[in-house]
């Protein structure tokens, strides 16, 4: 629906349109109001989609806004938000990189009675590839936590770890750090992760192991956030739910960094194809 706002009620987060001679109200959720309500005022053009449900406020029913496509001030002319242009810009940004490093970490978890806790990386999985192209390198391994860290029962249960086998197979953090540094120096890849937890874990790992920082937050693409922005999703989307949506195949998540890194690449490639 594309109309010019007739009136607004800031207290109730409602704007009104005149439709077939009637004053009709449209309600914004807290999430939408936080992002968009400051742009809304009388005379502003709004292009938006309506949610299936309606909300009762002070005894009256209001239509709920699902998402905005465009918000434009007409006098003076100013585009505050344009979803279609945002999607084009997103596609152009993603096309400019030559190499991508799809990376995933599994981390330690606090014990059932722990208070202060910083997760540590104990498994790494990554897939290095050309942009929407062939896989150049794929690897994964367990990483030893700091010497003072004991694997909690919760960690071992969640990741289905055999503790003795883990300590036999795991490499020192130094080896992972050197591996990551090698890839960065040779390929200068754009990192792709699903959610912010992996970025936080990597940043924390530099401090925990007293290492020079190799990455900046701007080196990362949060593929989950791109999906939420592109599709106007209200809630977080699981990686394997996204995989099922694109490929119509049920993926079983084993909480394994190797599997998750590869699935992240598959979802990224499908996302890029969808935007074309």
PDB file of C-alpha atoms in Angstrom:
ATOM      1  CA  UNK A   1       0.000   0.000   0.000  1.00  0.00           C
ATOM      2  CA  UNK A   2       1.288   3.456  -0.939  1.00  0.00           C
ATOM      3  CA  UNK A   3      -0.338   6.498   0.655  1.00  0.00           C
ATOM      4  CA  UNK A   4       0.423   9.886   2.209  1.00  0.00           C
ATOM      5  CA  UNK A   5       0.151  10.091   5.996  1.00  0.00           C
ATOM      6  CA  UNK A   6      -2.842  12.111   7.181  1.00  0.00           C
ATOM      7  CA  UNK A   7      -2.063  12.156  10.908  1.00  0.00           C
ATOM      8  CA  UNK A   8       0.004  10.388  13.575  1.00  0.00           C
ATOM      9  CA  UNK A   9      -0.255   9.475  17.243  1.00  0.00           C
ATOM     10  CA  UNK A  10       3.261   9.221  18.650  1.00  0.00           C
ATOM     11  CA  UNK A  11       2.156   7.930  22.042  1.00  0.00           C
ATOM     12  CA  UNK A  12       0.375   4.930  20.527  1.00  0.00           C
ATOM     13  CA  UNK A  13       2.836   4.484  17.605  1.00  0.00           C
ATOM     14  CA  UNK A  14       0.007   4.823  15.080  1.00  0.00           C
ATOM     15  CA  UNK A  15      -0.220   6.695  11.793  1.00  0.00           C
ATOM     16  CA  UNK A  16      -3.452   7.390   9.933  1.00  0.00           C
ATOM     17  CA  UNK A  17      -4.343   7.321   6.246  1.00  0.00           C
ATOM     18  CA  UNK A  18      -7.482   8.424   4.435  1.00  0.00           C
ATOM     19  CA  UNK A  19      -8.832   5.419   2.542  1.00  0.00           C
ATOM     20  CA  UNK A  20     -12.135   5.710   0.660  1.00  0.00           C
ATOM     21  CA  UNK A  21     -13.033   8.733   2.762  1.00  0.00           C
ATOM     22  CA  UNK A  22     -12.333   7.018   6.096  1.00  0.00           C
ATOM     23  CA  UNK A  23      -9.537   7.666   8.588  1.00  0.00           C
ATOM     24  CA  UNK A  24      -7.777   4.317   9.087  1.00  0.00           C
ATOM     25  CA  UNK A  25      -5.037   3.707  11.656  1.00  0.00           C
ATOM     26  CA  UNK A  26      -1.931   1.557  11.277  1.00  0.00           C
ATOM     27  CA  UNK A  27       0.111   0.383  14.246  1.00  0.00           C
ATOM     28  CA  UNK A  28       3.902  -0.110  14.440  1.00  0.00           C
ATOM     29  CA  UNK A  29       5.457  -2.784  16.623  1.00  0.00           C
ATOM     30  CA  UNK A  30       8.152  -1.666  19.046  1.00  0.00           C
ATOM     31  CA  UNK A  31      10.815  -2.996  16.667  1.00  0.00           C
ATOM     32  CA  UNK A  32       9.522  -1.005  13.694  1.00  0.00           C
ATOM     33  CA  UNK A  33       8.739   2.086  15.750  1.00  0.00           C
ATOM     34  CA  UNK A  34      12.288   2.202  17.105  1.00  0.00           C
ATOM     35  CA  UNK A  35      13.691   2.234  13.565  1.00  0.00           C
ATOM     36  CA  UNK A  36      11.138   4.199  11.552  1.00  0.00           C
ATOM     37  CA  UNK A  37       8.727   6.266  13.643  1.00  0.00           C
ATOM     38  CA  UNK A  38      10.938   9.365  13.752  1.00  0.00           C
ATOM     39  CA  UNK A  39      10.568   9.616   9.955  1.00  0.00           C
ATOM     40  CA  UNK A  40       6.772   9.577  10.074  1.00  0.00           C
ATOM     41  CA  UNK A  41       4.732  12.762  10.084  1.00  0.00           C
ATOM     42  CA  UNK A  42       1.796  14.305   8.246  1.00  0.00           C
ATOM     43  CA  UNK A  43       2.466  14.582   4.501  1.00  0.00           C
ATOM     44  CA  UNK A  44       5.112  11.827   4.327  1.00  0.00           C
ATOM     45  CA  UNK A  45       4.631   9.151   1.672  1.00  0.00           C
ATOM     46  CA  UNK A  46       4.733   5.588   2.983  1.00  0.00           C
ATOM     47  CA  UNK A  47       4.843   2.377   0.979  1.00  0.00           C
ATOM     48  CA  UNK A  48       4.290  -0.602   3.269  1.00  0.00           C
ATOM     49  CA  UNK A  49       2.864  -4.086   3.691  1.00  0.00           C
ATOM     50  CA  UNK A  50       0.141  -4.994   6.177  1.00  0.00           C
ATOM     51  CA  UNK A  51       0.419  -7.898   8.629  1.00  0.00           C
ATOM     52  CA  UNK A  52      -2.332 -10.506   8.751  1.00  0.00           C
ATOM     53  CA  UNK A  53      -3.207  -9.770  12.372  1.00  0.00           C
ATOM     54  CA  UNK A  54      -4.723  -6.629  13.850  1.00  0.00           C
ATOM     55  CA  UNK A  55      -4.104  -5.104  17.275  1.00  0.00           C
ATOM     56  CA  UNK A  56      -6.672  -3.731  19.715  1.00  0.00           C
ATOM     57  CA  UNK A  57      -5.598  -0.497  21.427  1.00  0.00           C
ATOM     58  CA  UNK A  58      -7.927   1.339  23.817  1.00  0.00           C
ATOM     59  CA  UNK A  59     -10.842  -0.689  22.514  1.00  0.00           C
ATOM     60  CA  UNK A  60     -10.182  -0.001  18.815  1.00  0.00           C
ATOM     61  CA  UNK A  61      -8.736  -2.358  16.211  1.00  0.00           C
ATOM     62  CA  UNK A  62      -5.777  -1.196  14.141  1.00  0.00           C
ATOM     63  CA  UNK A  63      -4.009  -2.792  11.212  1.00  0.00           C
ATOM     64  CA  UNK A  64      -0.403  -3.719  11.998  1.00  0.00           C
ATOM     65  CA  UNK A  65       2.444  -2.778   9.661  1.00  0.00           C
ATOM     66  CA  UNK A  66       4.434  -5.840   8.562  1.00  0.00           C
ATOM     67  CA  UNK A  67       7.271  -3.849   7.005  1.00  0.00           C
ATOM     68  CA  UNK A  68       8.026  -0.685   5.054  1.00  0.00           C
ATOM     69  CA  UNK A  69       9.161  -0.618   1.436  1.00  0.00           C
ATOM     70  CA  UNK A  70       9.740   3.134   1.196  1.00  0.00           C
ATOM     71  CA  UNK A  71       9.416   6.234   3.370  1.00  0.00           C
ATOM     72  CA  UNK A  72       9.746   9.539   1.490  1.00  0.00           C
ATOM     73  CA  UNK A  73       9.337  13.153   2.579  1.00  0.00           C
ATOM     74  CA  UNK A  74       7.800  15.146  -0.284  1.00  0.00           C
ATOM     75  CA  UNK A  75       8.531  18.738   0.807  1.00  0.00           C
ATOM     76  CA  UNK A  76      11.471  18.883   0.605  1.00  0.00           C
ATOM     77  CA  UNK A  77      11.958  15.609  -1.259  1.00  0.00           C
ATOM     78  CA  UNK A  78      14.039  13.192   0.795  1.00  0.00           C
ATOM     79  CA  UNK A  79      14.184   9.406   0.736  1.00  0.00           C
ATOM     80  CA  UNK A  80      14.441   8.167   4.312  1.00  0.00           C
ATOM     81  CA  UNK A  81      14.195   4.470   3.505  1.00  0.00           C
ATOM     82  CA  UNK A  82      14.032   2.448   0.293  1.00  0.00           C
ATOM     83  CA  UNK A  83      14.040  -1.323   0.696  1.00  0.00           C
ATOM     84  CA  UNK A  84      14.417  -1.919  -3.035  1.00  0.00           C
ATOM     85  CA  UNK A  85      17.512   0.292  -3.251  1.00  0.00           C
ATOM     86  CA  UNK A  86      18.853  -1.274  -0.062  1.00  0.00           C
ATOM     87  CA  UNK A  87      18.615  -4.704  -1.670  1.00  0.00           C
ATOM     88  CA  UNK A  88      20.434  -3.494  -4.791  1.00  0.00           C
ATOM     89  CA  UNK A  89      23.168  -1.915  -2.681  1.00  0.00           C
ATOM     90  CA  UNK A  90      23.494  -5.115  -0.666  1.00  0.00           C
ATOM     91  CA  UNK A  91      23.963  -7.140  -3.833  1.00  0.00           C
ATOM     92  CA  UNK A  92      26.563  -4.725  -5.208  1.00  0.00           C
ATOM     93  CA  UNK A  93      28.555  -4.795  -1.968  1.00  0.00           C
ATOM     94  CA  UNK A  94      28.599  -8.590  -1.844  1.00  0.00           C
ATOM     95  CA  UNK A  95      29.794  -8.817  -5.451  1.00  0.00           C
ATOM     96  CA  UNK A  96      32.915  -6.728  -4.920  1.00  0.00           C
ATOM     97  CA  UNK A  97      34.995  -9.285  -3.027  1.00  0.00           C
ATOM     98  CA  UNK A  98      37.172 -11.915  -4.710  1.00  0.00           C
ATOM     99  CA  UNK A  99      37.426 -14.412  -1.863  1.00  0.00           C
ATOM    100  CA  UNK A 100      35.188 -15.411   1.018  1.00  0.00           C
ATOM    101  CA  UNK A 101      36.061 -17.291   4.183  1.00  0.00           C
ATOM    102  CA  UNK A 102      33.009 -19.009   5.634  1.00  0.00           C
ATOM    103  CA  UNK A 103      33.937 -19.728   9.222  1.00  0.00           C
ATOM    104  CA  UNK A 104      32.220 -21.202  12.240  1.00  0.00           C
ATOM    105  CA  UNK A 105      33.280 -21.860  15.811  1.00  0.00           C
ATOM    106  CA  UNK A 106      32.062 -24.090  18.587  1.00  0.00           C
ATOM    107  CA  UNK A 107      32.765 -22.680  22.019  1.00  0.00           C
ATOM    108  CA  UNK A 108      32.965 -23.774  25.621  1.00  0.00           C
ATOM    109  CA  UNK A 109      29.827 -23.374  27.696  1.00  0.00           C
ATOM    110  CA  UNK A 110      29.577 -22.435  31.376  1.00  0.00           C
ATOM    111  CA  UNK A 111      28.841 -25.041  33.988  1.00  0.00           C
ATOM    112  CA  UNK A 112      25.322 -25.272  35.335  1.00  0.00           C
ATOM    113  CA  UNK A 113      26.309 -23.187  38.376  1.00  0.00           C
ATOM    114  CA  UNK A 114      28.856 -20.822  36.767  1.00  0.00           C
ATOM    115  CA  UNK A 115      28.534 -17.053  37.082  1.00  0.00           C
ATOM    116  CA  UNK A 116      31.283 -15.106  35.309  1.00  0.00           C
ATOM    117  CA  UNK A 117      32.246 -16.807  32.047  1.00  0.00           C
ATOM    118  CA  UNK A 118      33.927 -16.074  28.698  1.00  0.00           C
ATOM    119  CA  UNK A 119      33.379 -18.675  25.933  1.00  0.00           C
ATOM    120  CA  UNK A 120      36.537 -20.093  24.354  1.00  0.00           C
ATOM    121  CA  UNK A 121      36.885 -21.456  20.831  1.00  0.00           C
ATOM    122  CA  UNK A 122      37.380 -25.225  20.930  1.00  0.00           C
ATOM    123  CA  UNK A 123      36.448 -26.138  17.350  1.00  0.00           C
ATOM    124  CA  UNK A 124      37.036 -24.350  14.059  1.00  0.00           C
ATOM    125  CA  UNK A 125      35.504 -25.072  10.676  1.00  0.00           C
ATOM    126  CA  UNK A 126      36.139 -23.012   7.569  1.00  0.00           C
ATOM    127  CA  UNK A 127      35.598 -23.005   3.821  1.00  0.00           C
ATOM    128  CA  UNK A 128      37.653 -20.650   1.648  1.00  0.00           C
ATOM    129  CA  UNK A 129      36.224 -20.049  -1.805  1.00  0.00           C
ATOM    130  CA  UNK A 130      36.156 -17.744  -4.764  1.00  0.00           C
ATOM    131  CA  UNK A 131      33.110 -15.495  -4.970  1.00  0.00           C
ATOM    132  CA  UNK A 132      30.234 -17.880  -5.759  1.00  0.00           C
ATOM    133  CA  UNK A 133      32.895 -20.180  -7.132  1.00  0.00           C
ATOM    134  CA  UNK A 134      34.988 -23.208  -6.391  1.00  0.00           C
ATOM    135  CA  UNK A 135      36.198 -24.123  -2.929  1.00  0.00           C
ATOM    136  CA  UNK A 136      39.897 -23.313  -2.606  1.00  0.00           C
ATOM    137  CA  UNK A 137      40.451 -24.783   0.821  1.00  0.00           C
ATOM    138  CA  UNK A 138      38.367 -26.503   3.473  1.00  0.00           C
ATOM    139  CA  UNK A 139      39.514 -27.477   6.930  1.00  0.00           C
ATOM    140  CA  UNK A 140      38.424 -28.003  10.498  1.00  0.00           C
ATOM    141  CA  UNK A 141      39.875 -29.102  13.808  1.00  0.00           C
ATOM    142  CA  UNK A 142      39.519 -28.975  17.559  1.00  0.00           C
ATOM    143  CA  UNK A 143      41.425 -26.255  19.413  1.00  0.00           C
ATOM    144  CA  UNK A 144      42.776 -26.563  22.939  1.00  0.00           C
ATOM    145  CA  UNK A 145      41.353 -24.035  25.404  1.00  0.00           C
ATOM    146  CA  UNK A 146      43.556 -22.128  27.830  1.00  0.00           C
ATOM    147  CA  UNK A 147      45.415 -24.426  30.272  1.00  0.00           C
ATOM    148  CA  UNK A 148      43.288 -23.203  33.165  1.00  0.00           C
ATOM    149  CA  UNK A 149      40.032 -24.120  31.412  1.00  0.00           C
ATOM    150  CA  UNK A 150      38.217 -27.373  32.102  1.00  0.00           C
ATOM    151  CA  UNK A 151      35.514 -28.550  29.722  1.00  0.00           C
ATOM    152  CA  UNK A 152      32.208 -28.372  31.562  1.00  0.00           C
ATOM    153  CA  UNK A 153      29.757 -31.268  31.518  1.00  0.00           C
ATOM    154  CA  UNK A 154      27.376 -28.965  29.686  1.00  0.00           C
ATOM    155  CA  UNK A 155      29.941 -28.373  26.912  1.00  0.00           C
ATOM    156  CA  UNK A 156      30.712 -32.064  26.494  1.00  0.00           C
ATOM    157  CA  UNK A 157      27.034 -32.993  26.435  1.00  0.00           C
ATOM    158  CA  UNK A 158      26.007 -30.270  23.974  1.00  0.00           C
ATOM    159  CA  UNK A 159      28.860 -30.961  21.531  1.00  0.00           C
ATOM    160  CA  UNK A 160      28.862 -34.725  22.170  1.00  0.00           C
ATOM    161  CA  UNK A 161      32.563 -34.640  22.996  1.00  0.00           C
ATOM    162  CA  UNK A 162      34.653 -37.534  24.204  1.00  0.00           C
ATOM    163  CA  UNK A 163      37.054 -35.647  26.471  1.00  0.00           C
ATOM    164  CA  UNK A 164      40.018 -38.002  26.051  1.00  0.00           C
ATOM    165  CA  UNK A 165      39.629 -38.035  22.264  1.00  0.00           C
ATOM    166  CA  UNK A 166      39.248 -34.264  22.215  1.00  0.00           C
ATOM    167  CA  UNK A 167      42.554 -33.677  23.998  1.00  0.00           C
ATOM    168  CA  UNK A 168      44.303 -36.189  21.734  1.00  0.00           C
ATOM    169  CA  UNK A 169      43.037 -34.537  18.542  1.00  0.00           C
ATOM    170  CA  UNK A 170      42.984 -30.836  19.457  1.00  0.00           C
ATOM    171  CA  UNK A 171      45.722 -28.480  18.284  1.00  0.00           C
ATOM    172  CA  UNK A 172      47.142 -25.518  20.169  1.00  0.00           C
ATOM    173  CA  UNK A 173      45.515 -22.133  19.584  1.00  0.00           C
ATOM    174  CA  UNK A 174      48.848 -20.946  18.160  1.00  0.00           C
ATOM    175  CA  UNK A 175      48.401 -23.311  15.180  1.00  0.00           C
ATOM    176  CA  UNK A 176      44.915 -21.992  14.464  1.00  0.00           C
ATOM    177  CA  UNK A 177      46.183 -18.419  14.758  1.00  0.00           C
ATOM    178  CA  UNK A 178      48.974 -19.116  12.246  1.00  0.00           C
ATOM    179  CA  UNK A 179      46.507 -20.826   9.901  1.00  0.00           C
ATOM    180  CA  UNK A 180      44.162 -17.846  10.013  1.00  0.00           C
ATOM    181  CA  UNK A 181      46.992 -15.372   9.510  1.00  0.00           C
ATOM    182  CA  UNK A 182      48.229 -17.336   6.474  1.00  0.00           C
ATOM    183  CA  UNK A 183      44.807 -17.183   4.810  1.00  0.00           C
ATOM    184  CA  UNK A 184      44.395 -13.471   5.529  1.00  0.00           C
ATOM    185  CA  UNK A 185      47.825 -12.581   4.128  1.00  0.00           C
ATOM    186  CA  UNK A 186      47.399 -14.671   0.979  1.00  0.00           C
ATOM    187  CA  UNK A 187      43.749 -14.067   0.063  1.00  0.00           C
ATOM    188  CA  UNK A 188      42.468 -11.034   2.036  1.00  0.00           C
ATOM    189  CA  UNK A 189      39.062 -12.736   2.235  1.00  0.00           C
ATOM    190  CA  UNK A 190      35.781 -11.322   3.429  1.00  0.00           C
ATOM    191  CA  UNK A 191      34.681 -13.377   6.424  1.00  0.00           C
ATOM    192  CA  UNK A 192      31.128 -14.726   6.400  1.00  0.00           C
ATOM    193  CA  UNK A 193      29.474 -15.868   9.631  1.00  0.00           C
ATOM    194  CA  UNK A 194      25.948 -16.666  10.750  1.00  0.00           C
ATOM    195  CA  UNK A 195      25.267 -14.303  13.663  1.00  0.00           C
ATOM    196  CA  UNK A 196      27.540 -12.214  15.848  1.00  0.00           C
ATOM    197  CA  UNK A 197      28.631 -14.900  18.312  1.00  0.00           C
ATOM    198  CA  UNK A 198      31.503 -16.083  16.124  1.00  0.00           C
ATOM    199  CA  UNK A 199      32.848 -12.542  15.748  1.00  0.00           C
ATOM    200  CA  UNK A 200      32.745 -12.031  19.512  1.00  0.00           C
ATOM    201  CA  UNK A 201      34.405 -15.391  20.176  1.00  0.00           C
ATOM    202  CA  UNK A 202      37.276 -14.639  17.794  1.00  0.00           C
ATOM    203  CA  UNK A 203      37.823 -11.187  19.307  1.00  0.00           C
ATOM    204  CA  UNK A 204      37.844 -12.690  22.800  1.00  0.00           C
ATOM    205  CA  UNK A 205      40.310 -15.384  21.721  1.00  0.00           C
ATOM    206  CA  UNK A 206      42.974 -12.812  20.847  1.00  0.00           C
ATOM    207  CA  UNK A 207      42.802 -11.467  24.396  1.00  0.00           C
ATOM    208  CA  UNK A 208      42.637 -14.869  26.068  1.00  0.00           C
ATOM    209  CA  UNK A 209      45.750 -16.068  24.243  1.00  0.00           C
ATOM    210  CA  UNK A 210      47.564 -12.720  24.264  1.00  0.00           C
ATOM    211  CA  UNK A 211      47.744 -12.420  20.475  1.00  0.00           C
ATOM    212  CA  UNK A 212      47.809  -9.488  18.097  1.00  0.00           C
ATOM    213  CA  UNK A 213      44.361  -8.832  16.621  1.00  0.00           C
ATOM    214  CA  UNK A 214      44.136 -10.114  13.046  1.00  0.00           C
ATOM    215  CA  UNK A 215      40.604  -9.004  12.163  1.00  0.00           C
ATOM    216  CA  UNK A 216      38.261  -6.042  12.503  1.00  0.00           C
ATOM    217  CA  UNK A 217      34.492  -6.282  12.830  1.00  0.00           C
ATOM    218  CA  UNK A 218      34.217  -4.656   9.390  1.00  0.00           C
ATOM    219  CA  UNK A 219      36.004  -7.681   7.896  1.00  0.00           C
ATOM    220  CA  UNK A 220      32.880  -9.754   8.578  1.00  0.00           C
ATOM    221  CA  UNK A 221      29.558 -10.226   6.847  1.00  0.00           C
ATOM    222  CA  UNK A 222      26.816 -11.348   9.223  1.00  0.00           C
ATOM    223  CA  UNK A 223      24.719 -13.454   6.868  1.00  0.00           C
ATOM    224  CA  UNK A 224      21.941 -13.764   9.441  1.00  0.00           C
ATOM    225  CA  UNK A 225      21.583  -9.972   9.628  1.00  0.00           C
ATOM    226  CA  UNK A 226      21.540  -9.712   5.827  1.00  0.00           C
ATOM    227  CA  UNK A 227      18.677 -12.200   5.712  1.00  0.00           C
ATOM    228  CA  UNK A 228      16.737 -10.294   8.359  1.00  0.00           C
ATOM    229  CA  UNK A 229      17.241  -6.991   6.525  1.00  0.00           C
ATOM    230  CA  UNK A 230      16.549  -8.360   3.042  1.00  0.00           C
ATOM    231  CA  UNK A 231      13.440 -10.353   3.934  1.00  0.00           C
ATOM    232  CA  UNK A 232      12.236  -8.055   6.739  1.00  0.00           C
ATOM    233  CA  UNK A 233      12.285 -10.859   9.281  1.00  0.00           C
ATOM    234  CA  UNK A 234      11.104 -10.061  12.776  1.00  0.00           C
ATOM    235  CA  UNK A 235      12.879 -12.940  14.517  1.00  0.00           C
ATOM    236  CA  UNK A 236      16.254 -14.603  14.095  1.00  0.00           C
ATOM    237  CA  UNK A 237      16.454 -17.332  11.477  1.00  0.00           C
ATOM    238  CA  UNK A 238      18.338 -20.551  12.154  1.00  0.00           C
ATOM    239  CA  UNK A 239      21.087 -21.491   9.706  1.00  0.00           C
ATOM    240  CA  UNK A 240      19.590 -24.877   8.935  1.00  0.00           C
ATOM    241  CA  UNK A 241      16.097 -23.383   8.597  1.00  0.00           C
ATOM    242  CA  UNK A 242      17.532 -21.055   5.939  1.00  0.00           C
ATOM    243  CA  UNK A 243      19.175 -24.036   4.246  1.00  0.00           C
ATOM    244  CA  UNK A 244      15.851 -25.883   4.168  1.00  0.00           C
ATOM    245  CA  UNK A 245      14.085 -22.810   2.759  1.00  0.00           C
ATOM    246  CA  UNK A 246      16.495 -22.539  -0.178  1.00  0.00           C
ATOM    247  CA  UNK A 247      17.013 -26.215  -0.953  1.00  0.00           C
ATOM    248  CA  UNK A 248      13.840 -27.836   0.425  1.00  0.00           C
ATOM    249  CA  UNK A 249      16.029 -30.355   2.246  1.00  0.00           C
ATOM    250  CA  UNK A 250      15.963 -31.036   5.965  1.00  0.00           C
ATOM    251  CA  UNK A 251      19.454 -30.448   7.311  1.00  0.00           C
ATOM    252  CA  UNK A 252      20.235 -32.045  10.658  1.00  0.00           C
ATOM    253  CA  UNK A 253      22.339 -29.750  12.824  1.00  0.00           C
ATOM    254  CA  UNK A 254      25.012 -31.624  14.749  1.00  0.00           C
ATOM    255  CA  UNK A 255      26.652 -28.539  16.304  1.00  0.00           C
ATOM    256  CA  UNK A 256      29.782 -29.242  14.306  1.00  0.00           C
ATOM    257  CA  UNK A 257      31.831 -26.285  13.062  1.00  0.00           C
ATOM    258  CA  UNK A 258      32.865 -28.099   9.864  1.00  0.00           C
ATOM    259  CA  UNK A 259      29.267 -28.779   8.833  1.00  0.00           C
ATOM    260  CA  UNK A 260      28.094 -25.300   9.793  1.00  0.00           C
ATOM    261  CA  UNK A 261      30.824 -23.551   7.793  1.00  0.00           C
ATOM    262  CA  UNK A 262      29.929 -25.528   4.661  1.00  0.00           C
ATOM    263  CA  UNK A 263      26.190 -24.943   5.111  1.00  0.00           C
ATOM    264  CA  UNK A 264      26.906 -21.221   5.546  1.00  0.00           C
ATOM    265  CA  UNK A 265      28.560 -21.235   2.106  1.00  0.00           C
ATOM    266  CA  UNK A 266      25.597 -23.060   0.557  1.00  0.00           C
ATOM    267  CA  UNK A 267      23.159 -20.551   2.065  1.00  0.00           C
ATOM    268  CA  UNK A 268      25.313 -17.609   0.951  1.00  0.00           C
ATOM    269  CA  UNK A 269      25.465 -18.879  -2.640  1.00  0.00           C
ATOM    270  CA  UNK A 270      21.696 -19.432  -2.687  1.00  0.00           C
ATOM    271  CA  UNK A 271      21.120 -15.959  -1.249  1.00  0.00           C
ATOM    272  CA  UNK A 272      23.266 -14.392  -3.977  1.00  0.00           C
ATOM    273  CA  UNK A 273      21.364 -16.280  -6.682  1.00  0.00           C
ATOM    274  CA  UNK A 274      18.053 -15.168  -5.186  1.00  0.00           C
ATOM    275  CA  UNK A 275      19.102 -11.507  -5.383  1.00  0.00           C
ATOM    276  CA  UNK A 276      19.915 -11.677  -9.105  1.00  0.00           C
TER     277      UNK A 276
END
